[in-house]
CSV table of C-alpha atoms in Angstrom, one decimal:
chain,number,residue,atom,x,y,z
A,1,MET,CA,-8.2,-23.0,-23.5
A,2,ASN,CA,-5.7,-21.9,-21.0
A,3,GLY,CA,-6.2,-18.1,-21.3
A,4,ARG,CA,-2.5,-17.5,-22.2
A,5,GLN,CA,-1.8,-15.2,-25.1
A,6,SER,CA,0.7,-15.6,-27.9
A,7,GLY,CA,3.3,-13.0,-27.8
A,8,ARG,CA,3.6,-9.9,-25.7
A,9,PRO,CA,0.2,-8.2,-24.9
A,10,THR,CA,-0.3,-5.0,-27.0
A,11,LEU,CA,-1.5,-1.6,-26.1
A,12,GLU,CA,-4.6,-2.3,-28.2
A,13,GLN,CA,-5.3,-5.4,-26.2
A,14,VAL,CA,-5.1,-3.5,-23.0
A,15,ALA,CA,-7.5,-0.9,-24.4
A,16,ALA,CA,-10.0,-3.5,-25.5
A,17,ARG,CA,-9.9,-5.2,-22.1
A,18,ALA,CA,-10.4,-1.9,-20.3
A,19,GLY,CA,-13.1,-0.7,-22.8
A,20,VAL,CA,-11.3,2.5,-23.7
A,21,GLY,CA,-9.3,3.9,-26.5
A,22,ARG,CA,-5.6,3.4,-27.2
A,23,GLY,CA,-4.8,7.0,-26.4
A,24,THR,CA,-6.5,6.7,-23.1
A,25,VAL,CA,-4.3,3.8,-22.1
A,26,SER,CA,-1.2,5.7,-23.1
A,27,ARG,CA,-2.3,8.7,-20.9
A,28,VAL,CA,-3.0,6.4,-17.9
A,29,ILE,CA,0.4,4.6,-18.2
A,30,ASN,CA,2.2,7.9,-18.5
A,31,GLY,CA,0.5,9.4,-15.5
A,32,SER,CA,-1.6,12.0,-17.2
A,33,PRO,CA,-4.0,13.8,-14.8
A,34,ARG,CA,-6.5,14.1,-17.7
A,35,VAL,CA,-8.1,10.7,-16.9
A,36,SER,CA,-11.0,9.9,-14.6
A,37,GLU,CA,-10.4,7.7,-11.6
A,38,ARG,CA,-12.8,5.1,-13.0
A,39,THR,CA,-10.9,4.9,-16.2
A,40,ARG,CA,-7.5,4.8,-14.5
A,41,THR,CA,-8.8,1.8,-12.4
A,42,ALA,CA,-10.1,0.0,-15.4
A,43,VAL,CA,-6.8,0.4,-17.3
A,44,ALA,CA,-4.7,-0.6,-14.2
A,45,ARG,CA,-6.8,-3.8,-13.9
A,46,ALA,CA,-6.3,-4.6,-17.6
A,47,VAL,CA,-2.6,-4.1,-17.4
A,48,ALA,CA,-2.3,-6.4,-14.4
A,49,GLU,CA,-4.5,-9.1,-15.9
A,50,LEU,CA,-2.7,-9.1,-19.3
A,51,GLY,CA,0.8,-8.6,-17.9
A,52,TYR,CA,1.3,-5.8,-20.3
A,53,VAL,CA,4.9,-4.5,-20.7
A,54,PRO,CA,5.4,-1.2,-22.6
A,55,ASN,CA,7.1,-1.7,-26.0
A,56,GLN,CA,10.0,0.4,-24.8
A,57,ALA,CA,11.1,-2.6,-22.7
A,58,ALA,CA,12.2,-4.2,-26.0
A,59,ARG,CA,15.2,-1.9,-26.0
A,60,ALA,CA,16.9,-4.3,-23.6
A,61,LEU,CA,19.9,-5.2,-25.9
A,62,ALA,CA,23.2,-6.6,-24.8
A,63,GLY,CA,23.0,-5.5,-21.2
A,64,SER,CA,21.6,-2.0,-22.0
A,65,ARG,CA,18.8,-0.4,-20.0
A,66,THR,CA,15.2,-1.4,-20.7
A,67,ASP,CA,13.9,1.9,-19.4
A,68,ALA,CA,11.1,-0.1,-17.7
A,69,ILE,CA,10.3,-0.3,-14.0
A,70,ALA,CA,8.1,-2.9,-12.3
A,71,LEU,CA,5.7,-2.0,-9.5
A,72,VAL,CA,4.9,-5.2,-7.8
A,73,ILE,CA,1.9,-5.6,-5.4
A,74,PRO,CA,1.6,-9.0,-3.8
A,75,GLU,CA,-2.1,-8.8,-3.3
A,76,VAL,CA,-5.3,-10.2,-5.0
A,77,GLU,CA,-7.2,-7.9,-7.3
A,78,ALA,CA,-10.1,-7.5,-4.8
A,79,ARG,CA,-7.8,-5.8,-2.3
A,80,LEU,CA,-5.9,-3.8,-4.9
A,81,PHE,CA,-9.0,-2.2,-6.3
A,82,ALA,CA,-11.0,-1.9,-3.1
A,83,GLU,CA,-8.3,-0.1,-1.1
A,84,PRO,CA,-7.6,3.6,-2.0
A,85,TYR,CA,-4.1,3.2,-0.6
A,86,PHE,CA,-2.8,1.3,-3.6
A,87,LEU,CA,-4.4,3.6,-6.2
A,88,ASP,CA,-2.9,6.6,-4.5
A,89,LEU,CA,0.5,4.9,-4.4
A,90,ILE,CA,0.3,4.0,-8.1
A,91,ARG,CA,-0.7,7.6,-8.8
A,92,GLY,CA,2.4,8.9,-7.0
A,93,VAL,CA,4.7,6.5,-8.8
A,94,SER,CA,3.2,7.3,-12.2
A,95,ALA,CA,3.3,11.1,-11.6
A,96,GLU,CA,7.0,10.9,-10.7
A,97,LEU,CA,7.9,8.8,-13.7
A,98,ALA,CA,5.7,10.9,-16.2
A,99,ASP,CA,8.5,13.2,-17.1
A,100,SER,CA,11.2,10.5,-17.2
A,101,ASP,CA,12.1,8.0,-19.9
A,102,LYS,CA,10.9,5.1,-17.6
A,103,GLN,CA,7.9,3.1,-18.5
A,104,LEU,CA,5.8,1.5,-15.6
A,105,LEU,CA,4.8,-2.2,-15.5
A,106,LEU,CA,2.2,-3.0,-12.8
A,107,THR,CA,2.4,-6.6,-11.6
A,108,LEU,CA,0.3,-8.6,-9.2
A,109,VAL,CA,2.0,-11.5,-7.4
A,110,ARG,CA,-0.8,-13.6,-5.9
A,111,SER,CA,0.7,-17.0,-5.5
A,112,GLU,CA,4.0,-18.9,-5.2
A,113,GLN,CA,3.7,-19.8,-8.9
A,114,GLU,CA,3.3,-16.2,-9.9
A,115,ARG,CA,6.3,-15.2,-7.7
A,116,GLN,CA,8.5,-17.8,-9.4
A,117,ARG,CA,7.3,-16.7,-12.9
A,118,PHE,CA,8.0,-13.1,-12.0
A,119,GLU,CA,11.5,-14.0,-10.8
A,120,GLN,CA,12.1,-15.7,-14.2
A,121,TYR,CA,10.9,-12.5,-15.9
A,122,LEU,CA,13.4,-10.4,-13.8
A,123,ALA,CA,16.2,-12.8,-14.5
A,124,ALA,CA,15.7,-12.2,-18.2
A,125,GLN,CA,16.7,-8.6,-17.5
A,126,ARG,CA,13.3,-7.2,-18.8
A,127,VAL,CA,13.3,-4.3,-16.2
A,128,ASP,CA,15.9,-2.0,-14.8
A,129,GLY,CA,14.5,-2.0,-11.2
A,130,VAL,CA,11.6,-2.9,-9.0
A,131,LEU,CA,9.2,-1.1,-6.6
A,132,LEU,CA,7.6,-3.4,-4.1
A,133,ALA,CA,4.4,-2.6,-2.1
A,134,SER,CA,2.5,-4.4,0.7
A,135,VAL,CA,5.4,-6.8,1.6
A,136,HIS,CA,4.7,-9.4,4.3
A,137,GLY,CA,7.4,-10.4,6.8
A,138,ASP,CA,8.1,-13.8,5.2
A,139,ASP,CA,8.2,-12.6,1.6
A,140,PRO,CA,11.5,-13.7,0.0
A,141,LEU,CA,11.0,-11.5,-3.1
A,142,PRO,CA,12.9,-8.4,-1.9
A,143,ASP,CA,16.0,-10.5,-1.2
A,144,ARG,CA,15.6,-12.5,-4.4
A,145,ILE,CA,15.5,-9.3,-6.5
A,146,GLY,CA,18.7,-8.2,-4.8
A,147,GLU,CA,20.3,-11.5,-5.6
A,148,LEU,CA,19.5,-11.0,-9.2
A,149,GLY,CA,21.4,-7.7,-9.1
A,150,LEU,CA,18.5,-5.4,-9.7
A,151,PRO,CA,17.9,-2.2,-7.7
A,152,VAL,CA,14.8,-2.4,-5.5
A,153,VAL,CA,12.9,0.0,-3.3
A,154,MET,CA,10.1,-1.1,-1.0
A,155,ASN,CA,7.0,0.7,0.2
A,156,GLY,CA,7.2,-0.1,3.9
A,157,ARG,CA,9.5,-2.6,5.4
A,158,ARG,CA,9.5,-6.2,6.8
A,159,THR,CA,11.3,-5.4,10.1
A,160,GLU,CA,12.7,-2.5,12.1
A,161,ALA,CA,16.1,-3.4,10.8
A,162,GLU,CA,15.1,-3.8,7.1
A,163,PRO,CA,18.3,-4.1,5.0
A,164,VAL,CA,16.5,-3.4,1.7
A,165,PRO,CA,16.0,0.3,0.7
A,166,TYR,CA,12.5,1.5,1.6
A,167,VAL,CA,10.1,4.5,1.9
A,168,ASP,CA,7.8,4.3,4.9
A,169,SER,CA,5.6,6.6,7.0
A,170,ASP,CA,5.7,7.1,10.8
A,171,ASN,CA,3.4,4.2,11.7
A,172,ILE,CA,4.4,4.2,15.4
A,173,GLY,CA,3.6,7.9,15.5
A,174,ALA,CA,0.3,7.2,13.9
A,175,GLY,CA,-0.8,4.9,16.7
A,176,ARG,CA,0.5,7.3,19.4
A,177,ALA,CA,-1.3,10.3,17.9
A,178,ALA,CA,-4.6,8.4,17.6
A,179,VAL,CA,-4.5,7.3,21.2
A,180,ALA,CA,-3.5,10.7,22.5
A,181,HIS,CA,-6.4,12.3,20.6
A,182,LEU,CA,-8.9,9.7,22.1
A,183,VAL,CA,-7.6,10.2,25.6
A,184,GLY,CA,-7.9,14.0,25.1
A,185,ARG,CA,-11.6,13.3,24.3
A,186,GLY,CA,-12.0,11.7,27.7
A,187,ARG,CA,-12.0,8.1,26.4
A,188,SER,CA,-10.3,5.4,28.5
A,189,GLY,CA,-11.6,2.0,27.2
A,190,ILE,CA,-9.6,2.4,24.0
A,191,ALA,CA,-9.5,-0.7,21.7
A,192,THR,CA,-7.6,-1.3,18.5
A,193,VAL,CA,-8.2,-3.3,15.3
A,194,THR,CA,-4.8,-4.2,13.9
A,195,GLY,CA,-3.7,-5.2,10.5
A,196,PRO,CA,-2.2,-8.7,9.8
A,197,LEU,CA,0.7,-9.0,12.3
A,198,ASP,CA,3.0,-10.6,9.8
A,199,MET,CA,3.4,-7.1,8.3
A,200,TYR,CA,5.6,-4.5,10.0
A,201,VAL,CA,3.2,-1.7,9.3
A,202,ALA,CA,0.6,-3.5,11.5
A,203,ARG,CA,3.0,-4.3,14.3
A,204,ALA,CA,4.3,-0.7,14.2
A,205,ARG,CA,0.8,0.8,14.5
A,206,LEU,CA,0.0,-1.6,17.3
A,207,GLY,CA,3.3,-0.6,19.0
A,208,GLY,CA,2.3,3.1,18.7
A,209,TYR,CA,-1.1,2.3,20.2
A,210,ARG,CA,0.4,0.6,23.2
A,211,ALA,CA,3.0,3.4,23.7
A,212,GLY,CA,0.1,5.9,23.6
A,213,LEU,CA,-1.7,4.1,26.3
A,214,THR,CA,1.4,3.9,28.5
A,215,GLU,CA,2.1,7.6,28.0
A,216,ALA,CA,-1.5,8.3,29.1
A,217,GLY,CA,-1.2,6.2,32.2
A,218,LEU,CA,-3.6,3.5,30.9
A,219,ALA,CA,-2.7,-0.1,31.4
A,220,PRO,CA,-2.6,-2.1,28.1
A,221,ASP,CA,-5.4,-4.8,28.0
A,222,GLU,CA,-5.0,-7.6,25.4
A,223,GLU,CA,-8.8,-8.0,25.4
A,224,LEU,CA,-8.9,-4.6,23.7
A,225,VAL,CA,-6.7,-5.8,20.8
A,226,SER,CA,-8.3,-7.6,17.8
A,227,THR,CA,-6.5,-8.6,14.6
A,228,GLY,CA,-7.9,-7.6,11.2
A,229,ASP,CA,-6.5,-7.9,7.7
A,230,PHE,CA,-6.8,-4.4,6.2
A,231,THR,CA,-10.2,-5.3,4.6
A,232,GLU,CA,-13.6,-3.9,5.5
A,233,GLU,CA,-15.0,-7.4,6.4
A,234,GLY,CA,-11.9,-8.0,8.5
A,235,GLY,CA,-12.6,-4.8,10.4
A,236,ARG,CA,-16.2,-5.8,10.9
A,237,ARG,CA,-15.3,-9.2,12.3
A,238,ALA,CA,-12.6,-7.8,14.6
A,239,MET,CA,-15.0,-5.2,15.9
A,240,ARG,CA,-17.7,-7.8,16.7
A,241,LEU,CA,-15.1,-9.7,18.7
A,242,LEU,CA,-14.1,-6.6,20.6
A,243,LEU,CA,-17.7,-5.9,21.5
A,244,ASP,CA,-18.2,-9.5,22.7
A,245,ARG,CA,-15.1,-9.3,24.9
A,246,ARG,CA,-15.4,-5.8,26.2
A,247,PRO,CA,-18.8,-4.3,25.7
A,248,ASP,CA,-17.7,-1.3,27.9
A,249,LEU,CA,-15.2,0.0,25.4
A,250,ASP,CA,-15.7,3.6,24.4
A,251,ALA,CA,-13.1,4.2,21.6
A,252,VAL,CA,-11.5,2.3,18.7
A,253,PHE,CA,-8.3,2.9,16.8
A,254,ALA,CA,-8.5,1.0,13.5
A,255,ALA,CA,-5.2,0.6,11.7
A,256,SER,CA,-6.8,1.6,8.3
A,257,ASP,CA,-9.7,3.6,7.1
A,258,VAL,CA,-11.1,0.6,5.3
A,259,MET,CA,-11.1,-1.5,8.5
A,260,ALA,CA,-12.6,1.5,10.3
A,261,ALA,CA,-15.5,1.4,7.9
A,262,GLY,CA,-16.1,-2.3,8.7
A,263,ALA,CA,-15.9,-1.5,12.4
A,264,ARG,CA,-18.4,1.3,11.9
A,265,GLY,CA,-20.8,-1.2,10.4
A,266,ALA,CA,-20.4,-3.6,13.4
A,267,LEU,CA,-21.0,-0.8,15.8
A,268,ARG,CA,-24.1,0.2,14.0
A,269,GLU,CA,-25.4,-3.4,14.1
A,270,ALA,CA,-24.8,-3.4,17.8
A,271,GLY,CA,-26.7,-0.2,18.3
A,272,ARG,CA,-23.6,1.8,19.3
A,273,ARG,CA,-23.5,5.5,18.2
A,274,VAL,CA,-20.4,7.1,16.8
A,275,PRO,CA,-19.0,9.2,18.5
A,276,GLU,CA,-21.5,9.4,21.4
A,277,ASP,CA,-21.0,5.8,22.6
A,278,VAL,CA,-17.8,4.8,20.8
A,279,ALA,CA,-15.2,7.2,19.2
A,280,LEU,CA,-13.5,6.0,16.1
A,281,VAL,CA,-10.1,6.8,14.4
A,282,GLY,CA,-8.6,5.3,11.3
A,283,VAL,CA,-5.4,5.6,9.3
A,284,ASP,CA,-4.7,6.8,5.7
A,285,ASP,CA,-7.1,9.8,5.4
A,286,SER,CA,-8.5,8.2,2.3
A,287,PRO,CA,-11.8,9.1,0.5
A,288,VAL,CA,-13.3,6.4,2.7
A,289,ALA,CA,-12.7,8.6,5.7
A,290,ARG,CA,-14.3,11.7,4.2
A,291,LEU,CA,-17.4,9.8,2.9
A,292,MET,CA,-18.2,7.9,6.1
A,293,ASP,CA,-21.2,8.8,8.3
A,294,PRO,CA,-20.0,10.5,10.4
A,295,PRO,CA,-16.8,11.6,8.6
A,296,LEU,CA,-13.9,9.7,10.1
A,297,THR,CA,-11.0,11.1,12.1
A,298,SER,CA,-7.9,9.6,10.5
A,299,VAL,CA,-4.1,9.8,10.6
A,300,ARG,CA,-3.0,11.0,7.2
A,301,GLN,CA,-0.2,9.2,5.4
A,302,PRO,CA,1.4,11.0,2.5
A,303,ILE,CA,0.7,8.1,0.2
A,304,GLU,CA,1.2,9.8,-3.1
A,305,GLU,CA,4.4,11.4,-1.8
A,306,MET,CA,5.6,7.9,-0.7
A,307,GLY,CA,5.0,6.7,-4.3
A,308,ARG,CA,6.9,9.7,-5.7
A,309,THR,CA,9.8,9.3,-3.3
A,310,MET,CA,10.0,5.5,-4.1
A,311,ALA,CA,10.1,6.2,-7.8
A,312,ARG,CA,12.6,9.0,-7.5
A,313,MET,CA,14.9,6.9,-5.2
A,314,LEU,CA,14.7,3.9,-7.6
A,315,VAL,CA,15.6,6.0,-10.7
A,316,ARG,CA,18.6,7.4,-8.8
A,317,ARG,CA,19.7,3.9,-7.7
A,318,ILE,CA,19.3,2.6,-11.3
A,319,ALA,CA,21.5,5.4,-12.6
A,320,GLU,CA,24.1,4.7,-9.9
A,321,ASP,CA,24.0,1.0,-10.6
A,322,PHE,CA,24.8,1.6,-14.3
A,323,GLU,CA,27.6,4.0,-13.3
A,324,GLY,CA,29.0,1.5,-10.8
A,325,ARG,CA,28.4,3.7,-7.8
A,326,ALA,CA,26.8,2.7,-4.5
A,327,GLU,CA,24.5,4.9,-2.4
A,328,PRO,CA,25.3,5.1,1.3
A,329,ALA,CA,22.9,2.9,3.3
A,330,GLU,CA,21.6,5.7,5.4
A,331,LEU,CA,20.3,7.4,2.2
A,332,CYS,CA,18.3,4.4,1.3
A,333,ARG,CA,15.7,4.7,4.1
A,334,HIS,CA,13.0,7.4,4.2
A,335,VAL,CA,10.3,7.7,6.9
A,336,LEU,CA,7.7,10.4,6.1
A,337,PRO,CA,5.7,12.1,8.8
A,338,THR,CA,2.0,11.4,9.5
A,339,GLU,CA,-0.7,13.9,10.6
A,340,LEU,CA,-3.9,13.5,12.6
A,341,VAL,CA,-7.0,14.9,10.7
A,342,VAL,CA,-9.9,15.4,13.2
A,343,ARG,CA,-13.5,14.9,12.0
A,344,GLU,CA,-16.8,14.1,13.6
A,345,SER,CA,-16.2,10.4,14.4
A,346,SER,CA,-14.2,11.3,17.5
């Protein structure tokens, strides 16, 4: 048995997979706040696994609108459901679309085969537009969507000169703020755990870290830079490597809260106290930061607001596309501010 279903998955099948009622699935899909986070996660997983498309997409007749929008996350389920960032982004997108006539299709693209299948789905004009999250630098999907003539908005960007419309946060500023704070706490051996450097977000935060060191009169030291992958285990491995290289380090800027949690575990294994021996700062200001011991200082990203802005921008672009109007390029790029939230870890 190949696991494929006959016909389009139904709302009832999503409900059965998630272990909830049909009405609950409808509330989650329409962004209702009257649903627990656990239930919302279970439904999102079922939607992604089944490839559920709301029935309203069947309104695609003779070139008319489908009133469906795809939110594409090119990550495996483990990262999607382990990282608060994605759930907050989905929440923001859903909330913005709740009062519109647009239905949301959540899609995971985890392999080249799935990417090609999704491109075929788009070519069949089953959605009006696409929201893309967590895009790596070599991902051809943004350009391919544009070639298919569909409006697209990205969460983040692939390069500084990204031609595709995007909504991002001030990642360079996040790195600079973290380093300035650590210097202000009297730290000088400041290390960083980066994200995967094929992603602009990771390179930008690393650039902000280096700029912060230069502004503080500290010489950058590549032994204090260790690459992670935005996962907890990646943060743990990167922190162990940093301790082997530079046991005298006294501060760490981790490029995400989840990696900071992994770094915290490695520091504890090595007998290092936080913040007495090593001060620690993350990025996202997620629930992970507030629940850590000690609570984590973190650079807050307006994640839900990014989701809202992306959805609002895409809906506007879809309307303009149907009306034959083009939005000026400078209105297609939004960078939202970040804010340092100081807690006991530093």
